[in-house]
Protein backbone atom coordinates (compact mmCIF):
# COMPACT_ATOMS: atom_id res chain seq x y z
CA MET A 1 0.36 -0.14 0.19
CA ALA A 2 2.83 2.27 1.06
CA ARG A 3 4.81 1.34 -2.23
CA GLY A 4 1.74 2.44 -4.24
CA ILE A 5 1.17 5.31 -2.85
CA LEU A 6 5.08 6.28 -3.10
CA TRP A 7 4.67 5.75 -7.06
CA ILE A 8 1.23 8.10 -7.33
CA VAL A 9 3.51 10.49 -5.62
CA LEU A 10 6.61 10.20 -7.55
CA THR A 11 4.37 10.50 -10.85
CA VAL A 12 2.65 13.27 -9.80
CA CYS A 13 5.82 15.20 -9.18
CA ALA A 14 7.43 13.99 -12.82
CA LEU A 15 4.36 15.72 -14.45
CA LEU A 16 4.78 18.65 -12.52
CA LEU A 17 6.07 20.86 -14.88
CA ALA A 18 4.13 19.18 -18.06
CA GLY A 19 0.78 20.59 -17.64
CA CYS A 20 -1.05 24.30 -17.89
CA SER A 21 -4.71 23.58 -17.45
CA SER A 22 -6.04 24.47 -13.78
CA HIS A 23 -9.15 24.99 -12.33
CA PRO A 24 -11.45 24.97 -8.85
CA PRO A 25 -11.18 21.04 -7.25
CA SER A 26 -14.57 19.32 -6.56
CA ALA A 27 -16.10 21.10 -3.24
CA ALA A 28 -18.37 17.52 -2.90
CA GLN A 29 -15.36 15.42 -2.84
CA PHE A 30 -13.63 17.71 -0.54
CA MET A 31 -16.47 17.45 1.93
CA ASN A 32 -17.35 13.74 1.42
CA ALA A 33 -13.89 12.37 2.08
CA ARG A 34 -13.83 10.13 5.17
CA ASN A 35 -11.26 10.00 7.73
CA GLY A 36 -8.36 7.91 6.75
CA ILE A 37 -6.57 7.78 2.85
CA ASN A 38 -9.31 8.53 -0.25
CA PHE A 39 -8.51 8.29 -3.92
CA VAL A 40 -10.94 9.81 -6.03
CA ALA A 41 -11.13 9.83 -9.93
CA GLY A 42 -13.63 12.00 -12.21
CA GLY A 43 -13.56 14.82 -14.74
CA ALA A 44 -15.54 17.97 -15.67
CA VAL A 45 -17.15 19.62 -19.36
CA ARG A 46 -17.13 23.28 -19.66
CA VAL A 47 -19.07 25.11 -21.97
CA GLY A 48 -19.39 29.17 -22.49
CA ASP A 49 -16.35 31.88 -23.10
CA LEU A 50 -13.63 29.40 -24.23
CA ASP A 51 -10.61 29.74 -26.43
CA ASN A 52 -11.07 33.04 -27.28
CA ARG A 53 -7.52 34.40 -26.20
CA LYS A 54 -5.98 36.69 -28.91
CA ILE A 55 -1.97 37.30 -28.84
CA PRO A 56 -1.42 40.86 -30.10
CA GLY A 57 0.04 40.78 -33.95
CA ARG A 58 -1.25 37.56 -34.24
CA ASP A 59 -4.61 36.48 -35.59
CA ASP A 60 -3.77 33.24 -37.05
CA GLU A 61 -3.83 29.58 -36.72
CA SER A 62 -0.29 29.39 -35.46
CA VAL A 63 -1.29 30.16 -31.95
CA SER A 64 -3.66 27.55 -30.21
CA TYR A 65 -5.71 27.26 -27.22
CA GLU A 66 -5.94 24.11 -25.02
CA GLU A 67 -8.48 25.09 -21.98
CA GLY A 68 -10.32 22.47 -23.97
CA TYR A 69 -14.21 21.35 -23.01
CA TRP A 70 -13.30 18.63 -20.35
CA ASN A 71 -10.45 17.18 -18.65
CA THR A 72 -9.83 14.43 -15.91
CA ASP A 73 -8.56 14.78 -12.54
CA LEU A 74 -7.14 12.28 -9.80
CA ALA A 75 -6.89 13.13 -6.17
CA LEU A 76 -5.17 11.28 -3.25
CA SER A 77 -6.27 12.74 0.19
CA PHE A 78 -5.06 12.14 3.81
CA ALA A 79 -8.50 13.50 5.68
CA PHE A 80 -9.00 13.50 9.74
CA PRO A 81 -12.11 15.16 12.02
CA TYR A 82 -11.55 18.47 10.68
CA ALA A 83 -8.94 18.88 7.91
CA VAL A 84 -8.09 17.00 5.12
CA VAL A 85 -4.30 17.66 2.91
CA ALA A 86 -4.61 15.93 -0.74
CA LEU A 87 -2.36 15.81 -3.87
CA ASP A 88 -4.46 16.51 -7.06
CA LEU A 89 -3.52 16.40 -10.96
CA GLU A 90 -5.77 17.58 -13.52
CA ASP A 91 -4.94 15.92 -16.36
CA TYR A 92 -1.36 17.12 -16.03
CA THR A 93 -1.34 19.81 -13.92
CA TYR A 94 -0.31 19.00 -10.55
CA ARG A 95 -1.06 21.36 -7.10
CA THR A 96 -1.89 20.89 -3.46
CA ILE A 97 -5.02 21.40 -1.63
CA MET A 98 -5.71 22.06 2.32
CA GLY A 99 -8.52 23.10 3.85
CA GLY A 100 -10.43 22.38 7.27
CA ARG A 101 -14.58 21.10 7.06
CA SER A 102 -17.69 20.51 9.41
CA GLN A 103 -20.02 18.29 8.76
CA TYR A 104 -21.93 21.55 7.68
CA PHE A 105 -19.50 23.76 6.92
CA GLY A 106 -16.13 23.81 5.05
CA VAL A 107 -12.94 25.61 3.34
CA GLN A 108 -10.45 24.60 0.89
CA GLY A 109 -7.58 26.30 -0.58
CA TRP A 110 -5.20 25.05 -3.36
CA TYR A 111 -2.01 26.05 -5.07
CA GLY A 112 -0.03 24.85 -7.92
CA PHE A 113 2.48 26.51 -11.20
CA ALA A 114 3.19 25.49 -14.01
CA ALA A 115 6.52 26.94 -16.32
CA ASP A 116 6.29 29.64 -18.91
CA ASP A 117 9.33 29.33 -21.45
CA ARG A 118 8.97 32.91 -22.27
CA GLY A 119 10.56 34.27 -19.59
CA ASP A 120 14.29 35.03 -19.04
CA ASP A 121 14.98 33.56 -15.55
CA VAL A 122 13.53 30.96 -13.61
CA SER A 123 11.26 32.88 -11.71
CA SER A 124 9.78 34.99 -14.95
CA ARG A 125 9.01 31.16 -16.20
CA MET A 126 6.95 30.21 -13.39
CA ARG A 127 3.19 31.10 -13.17
CA HIS A 128 1.04 30.58 -9.99
CA MET A 129 -2.78 29.24 -9.90
CA GLY A 130 -4.76 28.74 -6.87
CA GLY A 131 -7.33 29.83 -4.78
CA VAL A 132 -9.87 29.34 -2.02
CA MET A 133 -13.00 27.75 -2.00
CA PHE A 134 -16.07 27.81 0.60
CA VAL A 135 -18.30 24.98 1.07
CA GLU A 136 -22.08 24.79 3.06
CA GLN A 137 -23.11 21.32 2.93
CA TYR A 138 -26.54 19.90 4.59
CA PRO A 139 -26.43 16.12 5.04
CA VAL A 140 -29.88 14.85 4.01
CA SER A 141 -28.78 11.13 5.32
CA GLU A 142 -26.08 9.44 6.23
CA ASN A 143 -25.28 8.76 2.41
CA PHE A 144 -27.03 11.83 0.71
CA LYS A 145 -25.95 15.48 0.78
CA VAL A 146 -26.42 18.48 -1.04
CA GLY A 147 -24.17 21.54 -0.98
CA ILE A 148 -23.47 24.98 -2.14
CA SER A 149 -19.71 26.64 -3.01
CA GLU A 150 -18.38 30.26 -3.53
CA HIS A 151 -14.97 30.37 -4.86
CA ILE A 152 -12.28 32.72 -6.03
CA SER A 153 -9.26 31.48 -7.89
CA ARG A 154 -6.48 31.96 -10.18
CA ASN A 155 -7.10 29.57 -13.31
CA SER A 156 -4.95 29.31 -16.14
CA TYR A 157 -4.94 27.15 -19.26
CA ARG A 158 -1.90 26.40 -21.92
CA VAL A 159 -1.51 28.42 -25.11
CA ILE A 160 0.72 26.81 -27.87
CA ASP A 161 2.45 29.52 -29.98
CA ASP A 162 3.80 28.06 -33.34
CA PRO A 163 6.24 30.59 -34.71
CA GLY A 164 6.75 29.04 -38.40
CA CYS A 165 9.53 27.27 -39.98
CA CYS A 166 12.74 26.34 -38.32
CA THR A 167 12.10 27.31 -34.69
CA PHE A 168 10.32 25.60 -31.44
CA ASN A 169 7.44 26.53 -30.31
CA LYS A 170 6.61 28.13 -27.46
CA LEU A 171 4.32 26.98 -24.56
CA TYR A 172 3.18 28.54 -21.79
CA PRO A 173 0.27 28.87 -19.62
CA GLU A 174 -2.40 31.58 -20.06
CA VAL A 175 -3.46 32.94 -16.55
CA TYR A 176 -6.86 34.58 -15.20
CA SER A 177 -9.11 34.85 -12.37
CA GLU A 178 -12.62 34.08 -11.58
CA PHE A 179 -14.77 34.09 -9.13
CA GLY A 180 -17.91 31.96 -8.96
CA ALA A 181 -20.55 29.53 -7.18
CA GLY A 182 -22.25 25.83 -7.43
CA ALA A 183 -23.92 23.09 -6.08
CA TYR A 184 -23.85 19.69 -5.44
CA VAL A 185 -25.35 16.37 -4.64
CA VAL A 186 -23.39 13.44 -3.17
CA TYR A 187 -24.85 9.59 -2.40
CA LYS A 188 -22.31 7.42 -1.04
CA GLY A 189 -18.76 7.94 -2.80
CA PHE A 190 -20.62 9.28 -6.33
CA SER A 191 -21.15 13.29 -6.84
CA ALA A 192 -22.41 15.33 -9.30
CA GLU A 193 -21.46 19.32 -9.20
CA PHE A 194 -22.53 22.39 -11.01
CA ARG A 195 -20.30 25.68 -11.29
CA TYR A 196 -20.62 28.68 -12.60
CA GLY A 197 -17.09 30.87 -12.78
CA ARG A 198 -16.98 34.40 -14.24
CA GLU A 199 -13.76 35.97 -15.13
CA ILE A 200 -12.41 39.00 -13.40
CA GLY A 201 -11.78 41.81 -15.50
CA ALA A 202 -13.27 40.65 -19.07
CA PRO A 203 -16.78 39.53 -19.85
CA ASN A 204 -16.40 35.98 -20.02
CA ASN A 205 -18.52 33.22 -18.65
CA ARG A 206 -17.77 29.50 -17.68
CA PHE A 207 -20.13 26.61 -16.56
CA TYR A 208 -18.34 23.19 -15.17
CA PHE A 209 -20.42 19.90 -14.78
CA GLN A 210 -17.98 17.46 -12.95
CA LEU A 211 -18.50 13.80 -12.35
CA ASN A 212 -16.56 12.12 -9.32
CA TYR A 213 -16.39 8.45 -7.53
CA ALA A 214 -14.39 8.09 -4.28
CA PHE A 215 -12.84 5.23 -3.10
CA PHE A 216 -12.09 4.87 0.39
CA LEU A 217 -9.14 3.54 0.37
CA LYS A 218 -8.59 2.85 4.30
CA GLU A 219 -10.64 4.38 7.11
CA TRP A 220 -9.22 5.66 10.66
CA ASN A 221 -11.22 5.14 13.78
CA TYR A 222 -10.84 8.28 15.98
CA SER A 223 -13.76 7.15 18.44
CA LYS A 224 -10.98 5.16 20.30
């Protein structure tokens, strides 16, 4: 078991700089984590104002945007009675998640970064993403729960700029700030979540729909 977790962590770290897409993580699965070790697999689809960035002086097909309309999401979380720590992989972008929660309320924060090959030094080549989310939940029963969330975040997506013949492509993340709200339902390990995001500083709207399933690998008993 420990060796399997180590391989997951090493794989995540190896892919750390490979991706650029980053959006808010699931509120439902953060609140649904059981005390112990949890593994969550799922994904999201998006509609709205996507892939609409322009580079000054460039308005041709050599520039492609890869925010895309869907992404996969994998998370390994360690949950305690009032806290959750997780390693999350959205497509190929790594981020850490930390937060506190009770049966009815929770707050989670996340942080990740990606490489930008346009910079001249290490500090200028890094783009930082992250955010904070507040969650309010109502447990209808032991297995069925509903909730709402509010977030503010710094998101990103990947841009590929092909300058032309005999020149290497430029690969970099485009970042933007967003605020939004969402709602979710949970039944046992399964969750369905809808979220709306409004870009700060631009009239762009995004609508997210997420499906996730949690595997409760090991539960810790704190009642003793």
